[in-house]
Amino acid sequence: MEYTQKARVLAALRGELVDRLPYVPRLDLWYLANSTAGTLPSQYAGAAMNEIARAEGWAFHHRFCDNQLDPALRPLYLHRGINVFYSRDTVFDVILPRDVEVQVHRDGARTRVAYHTPLGTVSTITHYDADSQRHGITSPAVVEHLIKSPRDYAPAGYLFEHMDVAPNFARFASWADAMGDDGLAICVGCYVASPFHWIQHDLVDATLFFLHYTDHRAEMDALAERIAPLQEKMLRILCDSPAEVVWWGANFDDMITFPPYFAQHIQPWLRKVADRLRAAGKLMLSHTDGENRGLMDLIRDSGIDIAESICPAPMTQVSLAEYYRHWGDRLTLYGGIPSTVLMPGTAEADFEAYMDELFRAVAPGRRMVIGVADEVPPSAVFSRLQRIGERVEREGRLPLQAGAFRPAPSPQAPSEAAAEPGVGAPDSTYEAVRGDVFKGRHRDIERHVRELLDRGVSPASILEHGLIDAITIVGDRMAEGTAFIPEVLLAARAMTVAVGVLAPHLAASGEQQRGRVLIGTVTGDMHDIGKNLVVTMLRGVGFEVRDLGVNVARQTFYEQMQEFEPHVLALSSLLTTTMMEMPAIVVGMNERRLRGQCKIIVGGAPVSEQFALQIGADGYAPNAVEAVRLVKRLVQAVPTLAG
C-alpha cells in the first residue's frame, strides 16, 4: 500500500503496522528561533516552516508558530496567564464573563491583565520579548500567577465559573486543509488534563501550589469544581469537531504530578475524556515529555491512545526500550529521540549509536512514530535531522528486527538499608523536632526548638542532629521515590522556621554558616520549581543562599558574583533552548576572572554530567538532594570554610 504522510501517521497512531516508521520532527521551536535570528540553513533562507518539512520529505503536525512580536498577534495570547489563548490548531473560543472588567497594562515585555470580578480582583503578568523568540519560546511565560494568596480563590472561581466556550471549526479546518496530506493536523483541546491540573499548571506558582494543596485544600477544591464545567463544554465541542486526533493534557512528571496526586486528580479525567473522544471516533493524545518512571502504569492505564513527546534516557530515567515494552501494547509512542542528541555537544558517534539502539529498541515498530522530544531545539545540528530522515527511510521498514539489542538496565531503587544514610541511631533528644520536619509541622517546630534551647542543648547540635539529619532523610526519600515534592516542601518550610529561631543563637555562639551559594535560572527560562527545591534545602542545611530567580541575564550573574562573592554559583535550565546559556556564562566568568575560589555547578532536565564537563563547570546534580551533597563537597575545598 502506498501511504501519504498523513495516512502513514494516522494509521500508526491507530496501532496499524504500516510500511515504515513515520518521522515527524516538531520544527516549531527550531524554526521560530532560527528564522528570527536569520540562521536557517542557507538552502532554506526565507522559507516557511512547512516548505522545509515538505522539501525534506518529513511529515509535520501541531501549530505553525506565530511571530508574537507582531502587534497584530499579541491579542491572541493576552489571557495566557489563565491558560486561554488561541493558535491555528484550536476548535473553540473561550468567552470571558460580561460582568468581569478586564484591564490591560503593557510595559515593554511585560503584560499585566487584571480581572475585576464581583468577588474581587485577580491579575496575571506575562513576559515575552525578542530574547524569548530568539530562544524559540512559543508562548508568553507567566511571571506572576493569578492566585497569590487564599483570598484569590473566590474571584478566580467566579471568573472560571462564568466563562463560556463557542466552537470555531473554521480556524482549524483552514489550517488542516492547508496541511493537506503532508502531515496530520492534531487539534489542541486542552493543555491541562483536569481542573486540578489547570490550577497547578497555570494559576498558582509551582512551589506555592504544593503548600496551598496542604494548607488551603478547601479553597482549591472549590475552584476545581468551578473549572470543571468549562472543561466539560470544551470536551463536547471537541467531540463534535472535525479533528481526528485531539491533544488533552501535558507536562506530566512523577515528581510534579506525583503518583498519588496523578491517580486522584488527573487519571480519572484522562479516562473520561478518552472514552468520550473514542465514542466520537477520535484518538486522544497526551504530551508525556517529563520524567515518567513513577507514572508508567498510571499513564498506560489512563485510556489515552497516544503518548506524545516521550523523552527517554539519557534525558530521563526511562530507556526507549522500556517505554516500548511497557506501553507499546496499548499506547502509540510518539517521539523517542531526546533533543540533546541533536545538540552540538553530543558527539557524532554518540548520535549514531543512539539511532542504532532506537531501531532495535522499538522492534517490530507497531505503534511508533519517530519524533524529537520535546521539540527540535534551536541549536540542533540540522544535518542530524536530515540523517534521521535518511536512516528512517532506509532502516525503518516494518516490521523491524530486534537483533541482539539489550537495553541498558533501569536505575535500581536504593535498598532499604540505604534509606537513612549516615544518621546513625536517632537521639530521643531531637525526636520532637525531627518529627516536625518529617511531618511538615511548621507551627509546632518553633516551640520544640525553644524547649531544647531552654534545656541547654546547643544551637549547633539542634541544627546538625535535629534538623539537618531529618531533612537529609526526607531528601533521600525523595531521591528514591518514596517521598514527593509536597512532603519535601512542607518539611523544608518547617525547617526554615526552626532555622529562623536558631539563627541569632548561632550568631551569638560564633557558629558560621557553611558557605555562600548564588543561584538562578538562566535567561530565557522561566522554570523554577527545581531551583526552589535546591534553594530551600541548601538554606535548610545552613548555607547562605542568594536566589536571583528566573530569566537571569548573564550580566546579572557577573554583577552578583562581584557583590555577593559566593563559594558556589549554581545555574539551572529546564529547556534545551536555554541550556546553551550555561557555557556562555562559564566563558564570561573566566574572561572576567570571577572564578577565583568560586565553583560552578549546573542542573536541569536537559543537562548531564557530560555536558557539565564539556562546558568547564565543576559539577552537575540531577536533583535537589544531589545538589546539596555536591555543594557540601565543593565548599570543603575552600580553605576558609573547610576548617
XYZ file of C-alpha atoms in Angstrom:
643
model
C 0.000 0.000 0.000
C 1.246 3.475 -0.880
C 0.855 5.848 2.060
C 0.684 9.608 2.127
C 2.399 11.255 5.107
C -0.961 11.843 6.751
C -2.217 8.317 6.143
C 1.006 6.762 7.466
C 0.988 8.795 10.679
C -2.724 8.284 11.307
C -2.517 4.534 10.700
C 0.449 4.236 13.075
C -1.436 6.181 15.730
C -4.315 3.722 15.370
C -1.957 0.817 16.013
C -1.643 -0.472 12.459
C 1.633 -1.871 11.129
C 2.422 0.497 8.263
C 5.125 0.286 5.599
C 7.777 2.171 7.575
C 8.157 4.221 10.716
C 6.653 7.698 10.337
C 9.093 10.536 11.050
C 7.609 13.768 12.376
C 10.152 16.226 13.818
C 8.361 19.118 15.530
C 10.089 22.104 13.982
C 8.071 24.933 15.561
C 10.537 25.989 18.208
C 13.614 25.471 16.000
C 12.054 27.396 13.148
C 10.869 30.293 15.301
C 14.305 30.817 16.822
C 16.342 30.439 13.643
C 14.053 32.406 11.367
C 14.101 35.242 13.912
C 17.894 35.111 14.190
C 18.446 34.693 10.436
C 20.232 31.379 10.983
C 18.097 28.979 8.980
C 20.138 26.586 6.783
C 21.305 28.550 3.763
C 19.233 26.500 1.325
C 16.094 27.417 3.308
C 16.723 31.100 3.963
C 13.366 32.855 3.869
C 11.405 29.602 3.542
C 8.295 28.837 5.582
C 8.462 26.000 8.088
C 6.085 23.759 6.156
C 8.125 24.291 2.992
C 11.232 22.977 4.758
C 9.413 19.895 6.017
C 7.951 19.171 2.577
C 11.300 19.613 0.856
C 12.965 17.165 3.252
C 10.128 14.662 2.996
C 9.162 14.921 6.662
C 5.635 14.803 7.997
C 4.515 17.530 10.377
C 1.782 18.372 12.839
C 0.947 20.824 15.616
C 0.505 24.529 15.096
C 2.631 26.701 12.874
C 4.412 29.040 15.247
C 3.490 32.703 15.193
C 5.696 35.769 15.440
C 4.394 37.087 18.738
C 6.439 40.253 18.374
C 3.885 41.197 15.714
C 1.387 43.520 17.483
C -1.443 42.069 15.407
C -0.963 38.641 17.013
C -0.478 39.736 20.614
C -4.211 39.786 21.442
C -4.376 36.033 20.768
C -2.141 35.467 23.815
C -3.486 38.236 26.042
C -5.006 35.782 28.525
C -2.090 33.335 28.541
C -1.876 33.785 32.322
C -5.160 31.908 32.760
C -4.361 29.357 30.022
C -6.696 30.947 27.487
C -5.005 31.559 24.141
C -5.524 30.603 20.536
C -3.473 29.021 17.814
C -4.414 27.547 14.479
C -4.950 24.088 15.931
C -7.804 25.008 18.303
C -11.501 24.465 17.583
C -13.166 26.767 20.101
C -13.013 30.254 21.574
C -13.270 30.942 25.302
C -15.607 33.814 26.174
C -14.935 35.775 29.361
C -17.855 36.811 31.626
C -19.555 40.024 30.565
C -19.629 41.369 34.116
C -15.860 40.961 34.575
C -13.955 44.108 33.636
C -10.579 43.383 32.052
C -7.785 45.946 32.320
C -4.561 45.546 30.344
C -1.286 47.339 31.032
C 1.745 46.720 28.847
C 5.223 47.686 29.988
C 7.819 46.569 27.473
C 7.973 42.778 27.529
C 5.568 42.560 30.477
C 1.783 42.452 30.155
C -0.394 42.784 33.235
C -4.021 41.703 32.906
C -6.414 42.433 35.797
C -9.817 40.770 36.093
C -12.290 42.757 38.205
C -14.969 40.297 39.316
C -17.911 40.865 41.700
C -15.911 38.897 44.292
C -12.669 40.824 43.940
C -9.779 41.457 41.576
C -7.162 38.980 40.420
C -4.353 39.591 37.944
C -1.548 37.970 35.985
C 1.712 39.185 34.449
C 3.250 37.520 31.409
C 6.602 38.102 29.719
C 7.615 37.857 26.065
C 10.395 39.670 24.232
C 12.923 39.290 21.441
C 15.116 37.108 23.653
C 12.136 34.801 24.221
C 11.695 34.450 20.489
C 15.425 34.024 19.960
C 15.296 31.065 22.354
C 12.363 29.626 20.426
C 9.822 30.103 23.210
C 6.402 29.818 21.592
C 4.097 31.439 24.171
C 4.483 34.136 26.857
C 5.823 32.992 30.210
C 3.711 33.558 33.315
C 5.808 35.535 35.805
C 3.003 36.459 38.196
C 0.216 33.948 38.695
C -3.494 34.568 39.108
C -3.609 33.128 42.640
C -1.099 34.597 45.051
C -2.939 34.129 48.354
C -6.009 32.240 49.649
C -8.242 35.286 49.107
C -7.696 34.991 45.337
C -9.526 31.664 45.053
C -13.022 33.172 45.242
C -12.623 35.757 42.421
C -10.734 33.196 40.334
C -13.623 30.790 40.849
C -16.125 33.423 39.711
C -14.050 34.119 36.592
C -13.921 30.468 35.529
C -17.455 29.564 36.576
C -18.905 32.241 34.294
C -16.700 31.629 31.238
C -18.261 30.109 28.154
C -16.950 28.298 25.080
C -18.030 28.660 21.449
C -16.980 26.400 18.556
C -14.646 27.782 15.892
C -14.201 24.908 13.477
C -13.341 27.158 10.529
C -9.985 28.190 12.016
C -8.882 24.591 12.478
C -10.297 23.423 9.146
C -8.433 26.041 7.129
C -5.169 25.101 8.832
C -5.753 21.369 8.314
C -6.715 21.914 4.676
C -3.509 23.875 4.061
C -1.515 20.979 5.517
C -3.222 18.514 3.183
C -1.727 15.039 3.082
C 1.743 16.217 4.093
C 1.014 15.861 7.798
C -1.622 15.224 10.409
C -3.476 18.176 11.902
C -3.647 17.466 15.620
C -6.172 19.592 17.471
C -5.171 21.061 20.816
C -8.159 20.571 23.060
C -6.718 21.437 26.455
C -3.112 21.533 27.618
C -4.257 20.723 31.158
C -5.757 17.329 31.880
C -8.195 18.215 34.660
C -9.443 21.110 36.804
C -6.796 20.470 39.459
C -4.143 20.266 36.785
C -5.338 23.645 35.440
C -4.811 25.170 38.888
C -1.384 23.594 39.235
C -0.154 24.191 35.706
C -1.221 27.800 35.248
C -2.967 29.531 38.130
C -0.628 29.098 41.124
C 3.146 29.369 41.351
C 4.638 25.880 41.024
C 6.115 25.846 44.525
C 3.240 27.640 46.228
C 0.795 25.126 44.758
C 2.047 22.334 46.990
C 1.788 24.461 50.117
C -1.760 25.513 49.211
C -2.578 21.887 48.415
C -1.998 21.161 52.103
C -2.994 24.420 53.789
C -5.909 25.609 51.621
C -7.365 22.450 50.155
C -10.997 23.552 50.625
C -10.434 26.678 48.536
C -8.600 24.651 45.900
C -11.393 22.038 45.771
C -13.983 24.794 45.307
C -12.030 26.340 42.425
C -11.652 22.935 40.740
C -15.435 22.457 40.927
C -15.904 25.778 39.128
C -13.406 24.947 36.393
C -14.892 21.512 35.659
C -17.984 22.735 33.723
C -15.744 24.789 31.426
C -13.683 21.728 30.524
C -16.889 19.731 30.011
C -18.023 22.341 27.471
C -14.659 22.128 25.718
C -14.943 18.354 25.548
C -18.411 18.473 23.985
C -17.145 20.781 21.234
C -14.094 18.596 20.640
C -16.310 15.552 20.190
C -18.293 17.406 17.520
C -15.213 18.889 15.814
C -13.641 17.760 12.511
C -10.390 16.816 14.293
C -9.284 13.189 14.058
C -6.723 13.412 16.882
C -7.193 15.569 19.985
C -4.477 16.689 22.381
C -5.625 16.664 26.016
C -3.153 17.038 28.881
C 0.547 17.855 29.008
C 3.654 18.091 31.166
C 3.182 15.093 33.428
C 6.120 14.331 35.722
C 6.421 11.830 38.556
C 7.684 14.473 40.989
C 5.422 17.384 39.978
C 2.274 15.393 39.170
C 3.416 12.758 41.670
C 1.705 9.323 41.559
C -0.938 9.674 44.340
C -1.889 13.118 43.023
C -1.966 11.870 39.427
C -4.174 8.923 40.402
C -6.645 11.138 42.266
C -6.773 14.325 40.217
C -5.598 13.545 36.670
C -6.146 9.919 35.681
C -9.970 9.938 36.164
C -10.288 12.902 33.799
C -7.980 11.286 31.232
C -10.180 8.177 31.276
C -13.362 10.207 30.909
C -12.001 12.318 28.052
C -10.553 9.277 26.261
C -13.863 7.399 26.494
C -15.861 10.354 25.173
C -13.454 11.046 22.308
C -13.259 7.375 21.384
C -17.065 7.208 21.256
C -16.907 10.168 18.850
C -14.433 8.317 16.620
C -11.357 10.283 17.673
C -7.952 9.427 19.101
C -6.675 11.098 22.262
C -3.075 12.289 22.621
C -1.310 13.422 25.794
C 2.020 15.255 25.917
C 4.143 12.989 28.145
C 7.520 14.704 27.946
C 8.522 14.544 31.619
C 10.107 12.060 33.999
C 7.603 9.204 33.904
C 9.200 6.344 35.831
C 6.774 6.658 38.733
C 3.813 7.130 36.365
C 4.406 4.264 33.931
C 1.396 2.184 34.994
C -0.861 5.168 35.664
C -0.327 6.656 32.201
C -0.596 3.268 30.488
C -3.921 2.582 32.217
C -5.370 6.085 31.719
C -7.153 5.276 28.475
C -5.176 7.643 26.242
C -4.284 6.422 22.751
C -1.020 8.295 22.121
C 1.871 9.240 24.414
C 3.415 12.158 22.551
C 6.887 13.650 23.023
C 8.130 10.744 25.103
C 11.591 11.760 26.236
C 13.740 8.724 27.136
C 17.212 8.313 28.593
C 19.696 9.942 28.655
C 17.437 12.935 29.432
C 15.235 10.896 31.790
C 15.498 7.634 33.731
C 13.373 5.504 31.397
C 15.005 3.974 28.328
C 13.201 3.903 25.000
C 13.212 0.107 25.103
C 11.480 0.160 28.478
C 8.870 2.632 27.229
C 8.139 0.434 24.247
C 7.912 -2.751 26.304
C 5.673 -1.170 28.922
C 3.373 0.937 26.757
C 3.616 -0.423 23.225
C 0.752 -2.917 23.517
C -1.745 -0.170 24.482
C -0.345 3.224 23.501
C 1.292 4.587 20.402
C 4.638 6.139 21.289
C 5.285 9.472 19.598
C 8.818 10.851 19.990
C 11.707 8.779 21.258
C 14.674 10.982 20.298
C 15.870 13.178 23.185
C 16.586 16.658 21.910
C 20.043 16.609 23.486
C 21.316 14.036 20.965
C 20.801 16.684 18.260
C 22.859 19.292 20.091
C 26.408 20.209 19.023
C 27.731 18.979 22.382
C 26.789 15.380 21.563
C 29.465 13.615 19.545
C 28.529 12.326 16.103
C 29.390 8.783 17.157
C 27.063 9.036 20.157
C 24.262 10.318 17.933
C 24.678 7.415 15.527
C 24.865 4.949 18.426
C 21.580 6.262 19.776
C 19.939 5.784 16.381
C 21.320 2.237 16.202
C 19.648 1.442 19.511
C 16.399 3.140 18.539
C 15.674 0.801 15.639
C 16.325 -2.252 17.784
C 14.518 -0.973 20.880
C 11.165 -0.395 19.142
C 11.003 -3.638 17.126
C 8.708 -4.672 15.494
C 7.741 -0.984 15.117
C 3.975 -1.095 15.552
C 2.564 1.892 17.492
C 5.680 4.019 16.980
C 6.075 7.467 15.418
C 9.601 8.884 15.423
C 9.929 12.445 16.677
C 12.116 14.712 18.782
C 11.193 15.210 22.431
C 10.119 17.771 23.408
C 10.775 19.640 20.162
C 13.728 20.247 17.880
C 15.881 22.767 19.822
C 17.121 25.968 18.162
C 20.758 24.847 18.242
C 20.058 21.403 16.751
C 22.511 20.225 14.114
C 20.317 20.324 11.020
C 22.286 17.611 9.262
C 21.293 15.237 12.081
C 17.625 15.881 11.413
C 18.342 15.005 7.808
C 20.320 11.949 8.879
C 17.379 10.671 10.953
C 15.167 11.019 7.891
C 17.679 9.092 5.779
C 18.004 6.298 8.311
C 14.254 6.014 8.844
C 13.787 5.753 5.084
C 16.457 3.048 4.810
C 16.194 1.145 8.100
C 12.672 1.926 9.265
C 10.879 -0.589 7.057
C 8.394 -2.581 9.118
C 8.411 -4.975 10.806
C 11.746 -4.162 12.422
C 14.042 -6.900 13.694
C 15.266 -6.582 17.279
C 18.528 -8.422 16.670
C 20.820 -8.766 19.670
C 19.927 -5.448 21.256
C 19.991 -5.435 25.036
C 18.693 -2.240 26.633
C 20.658 -0.679 29.434
C 19.391 -1.764 32.848
C 16.977 0.604 34.517
C 18.205 2.502 37.557
C 17.602 0.459 40.686
C 15.836 1.899 43.670
C 18.062 2.263 46.733
C 17.864 -0.572 49.203
C 16.000 -0.196 52.457
C 19.291 -0.279 54.278
C 20.346 2.890 52.463
C 17.171 4.795 53.267
C 18.710 6.845 56.076
C 22.429 7.092 55.307
C 24.816 8.454 57.818
C 22.354 9.463 60.510
C 23.015 6.626 62.931
C 20.604 5.701 65.678
C 18.174 8.559 66.400
C 18.751 10.500 69.617
C 15.498 10.925 71.561
C 16.658 14.444 72.483
C 15.771 15.586 68.989
C 12.754 13.341 68.443
C 10.185 16.150 68.501
C 11.963 18.465 66.048
C 12.778 15.556 63.750
C 9.128 14.588 63.753
C 8.137 18.164 62.990
C 10.418 18.153 59.945
C 9.174 14.758 58.736
C 5.523 15.800 59.066
C 5.983 19.422 57.976
C 4.617 20.802 61.256
C 5.835 24.356 60.872
C 3.556 25.657 63.626
C 4.920 23.236 66.256
C 8.611 23.249 65.493
C 9.307 26.726 66.873
C 8.054 25.672 70.313
C 10.052 22.435 70.243
C 13.260 24.211 69.255
C 12.832 26.762 72.057
C 12.254 23.942 74.539
C 15.577 22.379 73.539
C 17.348 25.727 73.888
C 15.802 26.196 77.340
C 17.147 22.774 78.316
C 20.655 23.910 77.403
C 21.034 21.987 74.135
C 23.454 23.877 71.918
C 22.005 25.563 68.812
C 24.652 23.880 66.647
C 23.587 20.442 67.903
C 19.914 21.176 67.284
C 20.762 22.274 63.759
C 23.006 19.323 62.981
C 21.359 16.411 64.786
C 17.765 17.552 64.845
C 17.213 19.453 61.624
C 19.910 18.592 59.108
C 19.720 14.873 59.807
C 15.939 14.964 59.370
C 15.892 16.964 56.136
C 18.615 14.691 54.756
C 16.376 11.684 55.310
C 13.470 13.476 53.617
C 15.706 14.339 50.672
C 16.943 10.771 50.368
C 13.379 9.507 50.362
C 12.539 11.919 47.569
C 15.529 10.702 45.564
C 14.439 7.077 45.919
C 10.818 7.859 45.046
C 9.170 7.204 48.424
C 8.564 10.888 49.172
C 7.321 13.570 46.814
C 7.633 17.301 46.374
C 4.800 18.227 48.777
C 6.441 16.359 51.661
C 9.807 17.914 50.851
C 8.426 21.449 50.650
C 6.456 21.083 53.871
C 9.497 19.636 55.631
C 11.639 22.468 54.292
C 9.115 25.058 55.456
C 9.205 23.621 58.987
C 12.972 23.611 58.890
C 13.071 27.237 57.733
C 11.012 28.249 60.762
C 13.380 26.329 63.042
C 16.491 27.861 61.487
C 14.932 31.292 61.993
C 14.705 30.571 65.724
C 18.268 29.265 65.848
C 19.901 31.992 63.733
C 20.532 34.594 66.470
C 21.784 31.889 68.853
C 24.152 30.510 66.217
C 25.463 34.017 65.518
C 25.949 34.718 69.222
C 27.858 31.471 69.681
C 30.167 32.294 66.777
C 28.893 29.490 64.547
C 29.491 30.384 60.919
C 27.360 29.328 58.003
C 28.617 26.596 55.746
C 29.187 28.899 52.791
C 27.514 31.183 50.248
C 25.661 29.992 47.145
C 24.450 32.173 44.275
C 21.742 30.521 42.191
C 19.460 31.370 39.276
C 17.693 30.055 36.187
C 19.397 31.276 33.019
C 17.934 33.844 30.661
C 15.026 32.732 28.516
C 13.886 30.130 31.046
C 11.027 30.802 33.466
C 11.036 27.433 35.255
C 11.895 27.463 38.922
C 10.434 24.606 40.968
C 13.608 22.517 40.829
C 15.706 25.559 41.621
C 13.402 26.457 44.506
C 13.826 22.998 45.999
C 17.591 23.363 45.830
C 17.402 26.798 47.467
C 15.165 25.553 50.265
C 17.306 22.523 51.040
C 20.572 24.472 50.912
C 19.219 27.046 53.341
C 17.901 24.273 55.498
C 21.329 22.719 55.931
C 22.987 26.028 56.781
C 24.121 27.685 53.551
C 23.590 31.355 52.847
C 21.789 31.440 49.503
C 21.072 34.368 47.202
C 18.357 33.359 44.742
C 18.312 35.506 41.599
C 15.087 33.910 40.349
C 14.351 33.053 36.718
C 15.317 34.506 33.343
C 18.570 35.840 34.787
C 20.770 37.713 32.314
C 24.463 36.885 32.057
C 25.449 40.364 33.192
C 23.335 39.962 36.333
C 25.240 36.818 37.258
C 28.545 38.655 36.759
C 27.466 41.638 38.857
C 26.113 39.475 41.665
C 29.294 37.405 41.670
C 31.298 40.526 42.469
C 28.856 41.769 45.089
C 27.969 38.508 46.887
C 31.309 36.666 46.449
C 29.759 33.201 46.567
C 31.660 29.987 47.060
C 29.347 28.209 44.600
C 27.438 29.504 41.568
C 24.502 27.235 40.642
C 22.947 27.551 37.169
C 19.591 25.989 36.290
C 17.915 25.315 32.942
C 14.892 23.171 32.107
C 14.874 23.791 28.355
C 17.280 22.651 25.671
C 16.690 26.076 24.156
C 18.289 27.823 27.129
C 20.924 25.349 28.306
C 23.477 26.864 25.927
C 23.436 29.979 28.119
C 25.423 27.962 30.634
C 28.664 27.634 28.621
C 28.395 31.322 27.714
C 28.232 32.218 31.418
C 31.201 29.978 32.219
C 33.226 31.634 29.453
C 32.194 35.082 30.704
C 33.205 34.174 34.258
C 36.623 33.081 33.064
C 37.122 36.178 30.905
C 36.237 38.425 33.853
C 38.421 36.382 36.208
C 35.495 35.811 38.515
C 36.099 32.133 39.170
C 38.613 32.567 41.980
C 37.503 30.284 44.794
C 34.003 30.001 43.332
C 32.867 26.676 41.895
C 30.190 26.445 39.175
C 27.549 23.724 39.171
C 24.734 23.106 36.695
C 21.439 21.247 36.727
C 18.101 20.808 34.986
C 16.302 18.290 32.800
C 18.423 18.584 29.612
C 21.727 18.895 31.476
C 24.071 15.967 32.119
C 27.396 15.169 33.740
C 28.972 15.042 30.292
C 27.601 18.478 29.425
C 28.960 19.910 32.678
C 32.432 18.608 31.866
C 32.267 19.907 28.298
C 31.447 23.468 29.339
C 34.025 23.646 32.124
C 31.655 23.509 35.102
C 32.826 21.983 38.371
C 29.886 19.686 38.860
C 26.395 18.521 37.949
C 23.471 17.421 40.106
C 20.416 15.553 38.775
C 18.160 16.584 41.674
C 17.966 18.758 44.790
C 19.345 16.089 47.118
C 22.444 15.547 44.994
C 22.832 19.315 44.573
C 23.146 19.738 48.344
C 25.684 16.910 48.559
C 27.660 18.380 45.666
C 27.763 21.843 47.232
C 28.923 20.370 50.533
C 31.773 18.552 48.790
C 32.832 21.600 46.827
C 32.917 24.040 49.742
C 35.066 21.627 51.724
C 37.801 22.520 49.256
C 37.597 26.190 50.282
C 40.276 26.668 52.984
C 38.353 29.301 54.964
C 35.316 27.047 55.215
C 36.789 23.589 55.419
C 38.147 24.170 58.896
